[in-house]
Amino acid sequence: MSSRPESLFPLFAELTKLDGVGPKTAQHLAQIDIEKPRDLLFSLPYSGVDRQKRASVLDVELPDVVTVEVLIGAHVPSRNRGGAYRVTVEDSRTAFQLVFFHARGDYLQRLLPPGERRIVSGKVELFDGVPQMVHPDHVLEVHEADEIPAFEPVYALTSGVTLKTMTKAAKSALERMPGLDEWIDPTQKSQAKWPDWDAALRAAHAPEGLKDLAATTPVRERLAYDEFFAHQMTLALARAKLQRAKGIISEATGKLQSKVLSELPYRPTDAQGRAIEDITRDMGASLRMNRLLQGDVGAGKTLVAFMALLVSVEAGGQGVMMAPTEILARQHLQGLRPLAESAGVVLEILTGRDKGKERNAKLAALARGDIHILVGTHAVFQQDVHFADLRLAIIDEQHRFGVRQRLELGKKGEGADVLVMTATPIPRSLALAQYGDMDVSVLDEKPPGRQPITTALVSTGRMDEVVAHLRKAVAEGKQAYWVCPLVDESESLDLAAAEERFKQLRAVLGEGIVGLVHGQMPPSEKDAAMAAFVAGETSILVATTVIEVGVDVPNATIMVIERAEIFGLAQLHQLRGRVGRGTAASTCLLMYQAPLSEGGQKRLTTLRESEDGFRIAEVDLEMRGAGDLIGTAQSGVPRFRIADMESQAALMAVAQSDARKLLNDDPDLTSPRGQAARVLLWLMEQDQAIRLISVG
């Protein structure tokens, strides 16, 4: 089914086909992403107004909305233009006033003829003891009373669209709704007591009270599940596609792994042990591995990654580890080299810097299989790079690797297993939304011997004390990072800030003690400055945020972050993780400019109180929302209209296992439920999934 099913045509028609929607209104609605009847169905009311009929305005605690039948009395036009035009009316217990501004008398005489009875509904307030209803929302003849629902739903509006127009359009969209076959597993549906799809939408647009607006009602929960399920079907299809490419069975012998483990000065943590087992098991299976290794700063991902690479070598093949930048690739090389030596494995690096003869020699060795493990940047993806027998590709995921790129990577190594590593702890709901096509291993324990980091907040007014503290530390042979803020988008200003700080510190602490790294430097200078710091030739490294990822200097025990309040939480946590890598106690000073905003304060205190990256990521998600956290534009995380990723993470997990089970039982979606799921993918505009089905 590679074209939209006919049953959905009415929902994908022009908005102007709906009652009360002209071309102009349609333009206004497009401002809030409503472009077709389908979008209106999924734009649910967010609130409601109690409009049940009362005997008198006195039956309600004012100010409040009241719906009441009245006898119309005298009209008192305003004395000046634009003043208040008043109409006296009486309900069963009291007289009150209807008030209009900028009103036309002839129109109001027709709307409210003296001596007749009408139903009026609107907000009533007391002015000088007299109840007044200014601009009633509804004025109806008595026999039309039923036109006002007892609880009137309120929709999000945009300028140029009234609630009346929106309500009418939503009603009209509901009338075009087709009956669709059920895509939810029957057991799941009856256990959760969910209604049918069309019944759920009708009920969601006709709430009977505030309780019906809660996300936890069966009606709304079902509709949220539908969104999650469609998204997870897309990810499950991508996963099936990656796995269907026949994997290579890489059997571990354990020979090389045990050599490395016996040389280590410590035992791996339980979390590392579990992750190594998962990966070894996946690599030994005939399906292709597609796994995410998630670990907090310093949780020991490098060891797990190396053990995985060794499985590919033990099985007679090769492994590759890719990093986003040259600095990081070299860092991996340094981290892995001692491990490779203890296992007697040949390890090489390939980056854009390799040229001519040297590069050719490396490529030849790689093609012969003389290099067992290759570390590199994107350069390993170039046309002329050939492996003798590539079994495993590890991607160090600092450059958001979306589903699409994972499918691409799958093509390069025919059947090679894929492991993506990320150092950014991701809250569970986001991990499900972004990496739902992968299996996940989490490293949530710190290896033994990692020192806790003391975090303190210091205002910029105390700069001199901080510098004095540094001078003392440097005299004791310690090393420190000093991170300057990204002042604004212009790099020249950041540069000025960093250079200024560099000069000041150099003046106070002496020549040759302070180094500088920033984004504008040529790579060779950057590497030289980093190398001098790693070697301990400089004691203080002034840097813009280029150092946040993967830099490992065990002797560095102080991290100063200037203007910490303008950094994001995750970024601060990553930066702090650059210290505390050796045996000495470490400190992180968060320097802020007073006064702190509420958000700034919450970020800095969260950081001071917790070193748990997952906890920090949850707070970050709460504060910023999912879109900002990963930059929705390039992340491939969908924007849901009804579902809420944060509060409904558990529902997302159910949707994931349901989607995987359906595809497992019915890979081509040909069963009645599979066909219904295809319709759901069209309904939810999951184009990527539809492409995967039509080519699959």
PDB file of C-alpha atoms in Angstrom, residues 152-252:
ATOM      1  CA  GLU A 152     -18.154  24.031  26.772  1.00  0.00           C
ATOM      2  CA  PRO A 153     -14.760  22.854  25.499  1.00  0.00           C
ATOM      3  CA  VAL A 154     -12.063  25.515  25.076  1.00  0.00           C
ATOM      4  CA  TYR A 155      -9.492  25.143  22.284  1.00  0.00           C
ATOM      5  CA  ALA A 156      -6.114  26.781  21.770  1.00  0.00           C
ATOM      6  CA  LEU A 157      -6.828  29.666  19.393  1.00  0.00           C
ATOM      7  CA  THR A 158      -4.824  31.941  17.140  1.00  0.00           C
ATOM      8  CA  SER A 159      -5.550  35.555  16.222  1.00  0.00           C
ATOM      9  CA  GLY A 160      -8.417  35.778  13.764  1.00  0.00           C
ATOM     10  CA  VAL A 161     -10.102  32.575  14.963  1.00  0.00           C
ATOM     11  CA  THR A 162     -12.859  32.682  17.583  1.00  0.00           C
ATOM     12  CA  LEU A 163     -13.832  29.825  19.876  1.00  0.00           C
ATOM     13  CA  LYS A 164     -17.140  29.604  18.011  1.00  0.00           C
ATOM     14  CA  THR A 165     -15.371  29.118  14.663  1.00  0.00           C
ATOM     15  CA  MET A 166     -12.983  26.563  16.149  1.00  0.00           C
ATOM     16  CA  THR A 167     -15.773  24.577  17.827  1.00  0.00           C
ATOM     17  CA  LYS A 168     -17.798  24.537  14.620  1.00  0.00           C
ATOM     18  CA  ALA A 169     -14.805  23.431  12.536  1.00  0.00           C
ATOM     19  CA  ALA A 170     -13.894  20.672  15.008  1.00  0.00           C
ATOM     20  CA  LYS A 171     -17.482  19.416  14.936  1.00  0.00           C
ATOM     21  CA  SER A 172     -17.408  19.414  11.154  1.00  0.00           C
ATOM     22  CA  ALA A 173     -14.084  17.472  11.154  1.00  0.00           C
ATOM     23  CA  LEU A 174     -15.612  14.882  13.499  1.00  0.00           C
ATOM     24  CA  GLU A 175     -18.457  14.371  11.042  1.00  0.00           C
ATOM     25  CA  ARG A 176     -15.956  13.428   8.319  1.00  0.00           C
ATOM     26  CA  MET A 177     -14.280  10.818  10.499  1.00  0.00           C
ATOM     27  CA  PRO A 178     -14.193   7.348   8.937  1.00  0.00           C
ATOM     28  CA  GLY A 179     -14.605   4.178  10.994  1.00  0.00           C
ATOM     29  CA  LEU A 180     -11.178   2.471  11.005  1.00  0.00           C
ATOM     30  CA  ASP A 181     -10.209  -1.097  11.881  1.00  0.00           C
ATOM     31  CA  GLU A 182      -8.479  -1.501  15.250  1.00  0.00           C
ATOM     32  CA  TRP A 183      -4.661  -1.487  15.306  1.00  0.00           C
ATOM     33  CA  ILE A 184      -4.291  -1.949  19.066  1.00  0.00           C
ATOM     34  CA  ASP A 185      -3.740  -5.455  20.428  1.00  0.00           C
ATOM     35  CA  PRO A 186      -7.167  -6.625  21.735  1.00  0.00           C
ATOM     36  CA  THR A 187      -5.818  -7.777  25.120  1.00  0.00           C
ATOM     37  CA  GLN A 188      -3.962  -4.488  25.635  1.00  0.00           C
ATOM     38  CA  LYS A 189      -7.105  -2.556  24.701  1.00  0.00           C
ATOM     39  CA  SER A 190      -9.479  -4.411  27.022  1.00  0.00           C
ATOM     40  CA  GLN A 191      -7.018  -4.375  29.949  1.00  0.00           C
ATOM     41  CA  ALA A 192      -6.590  -0.613  29.664  1.00  0.00           C
ATOM     42  CA  LYS A 193     -10.378  -0.179  29.091  1.00  0.00           C
ATOM     43  CA  TRP A 194      -9.752   1.986  26.041  1.00  0.00           C
ATOM     44  CA  PRO A 195     -12.596   3.013  23.692  1.00  0.00           C
ATOM     45  CA  ASP A 196     -12.508   2.632  19.894  1.00  0.00           C
ATOM     46  CA  TRP A 197     -10.566   5.264  17.967  1.00  0.00           C
ATOM     47  CA  ASP A 198     -13.534   7.227  16.624  1.00  0.00           C
ATOM     48  CA  ALA A 199     -15.403   7.019  19.940  1.00  0.00           C
ATOM     49  CA  ALA A 200     -12.279   8.292  21.730  1.00  0.00           C
ATOM     50  CA  LEU A 201     -12.003  11.329  19.459  1.00  0.00           C
ATOM     51  CA  ARG A 202     -15.707  12.163  19.785  1.00  0.00           C
ATOM     52  CA  ALA A 203     -15.465  11.960  23.572  1.00  0.00           C
ATOM     53  CA  ALA A 204     -12.232  13.969  23.683  1.00  0.00           C
ATOM     54  CA  HIS A 205     -13.938  16.826  21.835  1.00  0.00           C
ATOM     55  CA  ALA A 206     -17.002  16.676  24.117  1.00  0.00           C
ATOM     56  CA  PRO A 207     -15.671  16.646  27.688  1.00  0.00           C
ATOM     57  CA  GLU A 208     -18.346  16.685  30.394  1.00  0.00           C
ATOM     58  CA  GLY A 209     -16.188  18.275  33.072  1.00  0.00           C
ATOM     59  CA  LEU A 210     -12.610  19.193  33.974  1.00  0.00           C
ATOM     60  CA  LYS A 211     -11.842  15.587  34.944  1.00  0.00           C
ATOM     61  CA  ASP A 212     -12.294  14.560  31.280  1.00  0.00           C
ATOM     62  CA  LEU A 213      -9.374  16.799  30.262  1.00  0.00           C
ATOM     63  CA  ALA A 214      -6.791  14.792  32.233  1.00  0.00           C
ATOM     64  CA  ALA A 215      -4.174  12.916  30.194  1.00  0.00           C
ATOM     65  CA  THR A 216      -4.876   9.832  32.324  1.00  0.00           C
ATOM     66  CA  THR A 217      -8.502   9.360  31.215  1.00  0.00           C
ATOM     67  CA  PRO A 218      -8.961   6.215  29.057  1.00  0.00           C
ATOM     68  CA  VAL A 219     -10.076   8.434  26.156  1.00  0.00           C
ATOM     69  CA  ARG A 220      -6.991  10.656  26.109  1.00  0.00           C
ATOM     70  CA  GLU A 221      -4.625   7.856  27.036  1.00  0.00           C
ATOM     71  CA  ARG A 222      -5.773   5.834  24.038  1.00  0.00           C
ATOM     72  CA  LEU A 223      -5.200   8.758  21.677  1.00  0.00           C
ATOM     73  CA  ALA A 224      -1.735   9.384  23.157  1.00  0.00           C
ATOM     74  CA  TYR A 225      -0.936   5.690  22.758  1.00  0.00           C
ATOM     75  CA  ASP A 226      -1.922   5.865  19.070  1.00  0.00           C
ATOM     76  CA  GLU A 227       0.687   8.597  18.499  1.00  0.00           C
ATOM     77  CA  PHE A 228       3.380   6.705  20.408  1.00  0.00           C
ATOM     78  CA  PHE A 229       2.481   3.450  18.664  1.00  0.00           C
ATOM     79  CA  ALA A 230       2.750   5.003  15.191  1.00  0.00           C
ATOM     80  CA  HIS A 231       6.148   6.504  16.086  1.00  0.00           C
ATOM     81  CA  GLN A 232       7.417   3.247  17.586  1.00  0.00           C
ATOM     82  CA  MET A 233       6.189   1.331  14.521  1.00  0.00           C
ATOM     83  CA  THR A 234       8.410   3.590  12.413  1.00  0.00           C
ATOM     84  CA  LEU A 235      11.397   2.871  14.641  1.00  0.00           C
ATOM     85  CA  ALA A 236      10.611  -0.855  14.770  1.00  0.00           C
ATOM     86  CA  LEU A 237      10.450  -0.953  10.955  1.00  0.00           C
ATOM     87  CA  ALA A 238      13.855   0.759  10.764  1.00  0.00           C
ATOM     88  CA  ARG A 239      15.192  -1.740  13.292  1.00  0.00           C
ATOM     89  CA  ALA A 240      13.820  -4.694  11.345  1.00  0.00           C
ATOM     90  CA  LYS A 241      15.385  -3.278   8.195  1.00  0.00           C
ATOM     91  CA  LEU A 242      18.798  -2.943   9.870  1.00  0.00           C
ATOM     92  CA  GLN A 243      18.558  -6.429  11.315  1.00  0.00           C
ATOM     93  CA  ARG A 244      17.140  -8.062   8.216  1.00  0.00           C
ATOM     94  CA  ALA A 245      20.394  -7.323   6.446  1.00  0.00           C
ATOM     95  CA  LYS A 246      21.902 -10.654   7.432  1.00  0.00           C
ATOM     96  CA  GLY A 247      24.243 -10.182  10.353  1.00  0.00           C
ATOM     97  CA  ILE A 248      27.606 -11.901  10.621  1.00  0.00           C
ATOM     98  CA  ILE A 249      27.990 -14.326  13.481  1.00  0.00           C
ATOM     99  CA  SER A 250      31.035 -13.259  15.527  1.00  0.00           C
ATOM    100  CA  GLU A 251      31.748 -15.901  18.170  1.00  0.00           C
ATOM    101  CA  ALA A 252      33.834 -14.694  21.103  1.00  0.00           C
TER     102      ALA A 252
END
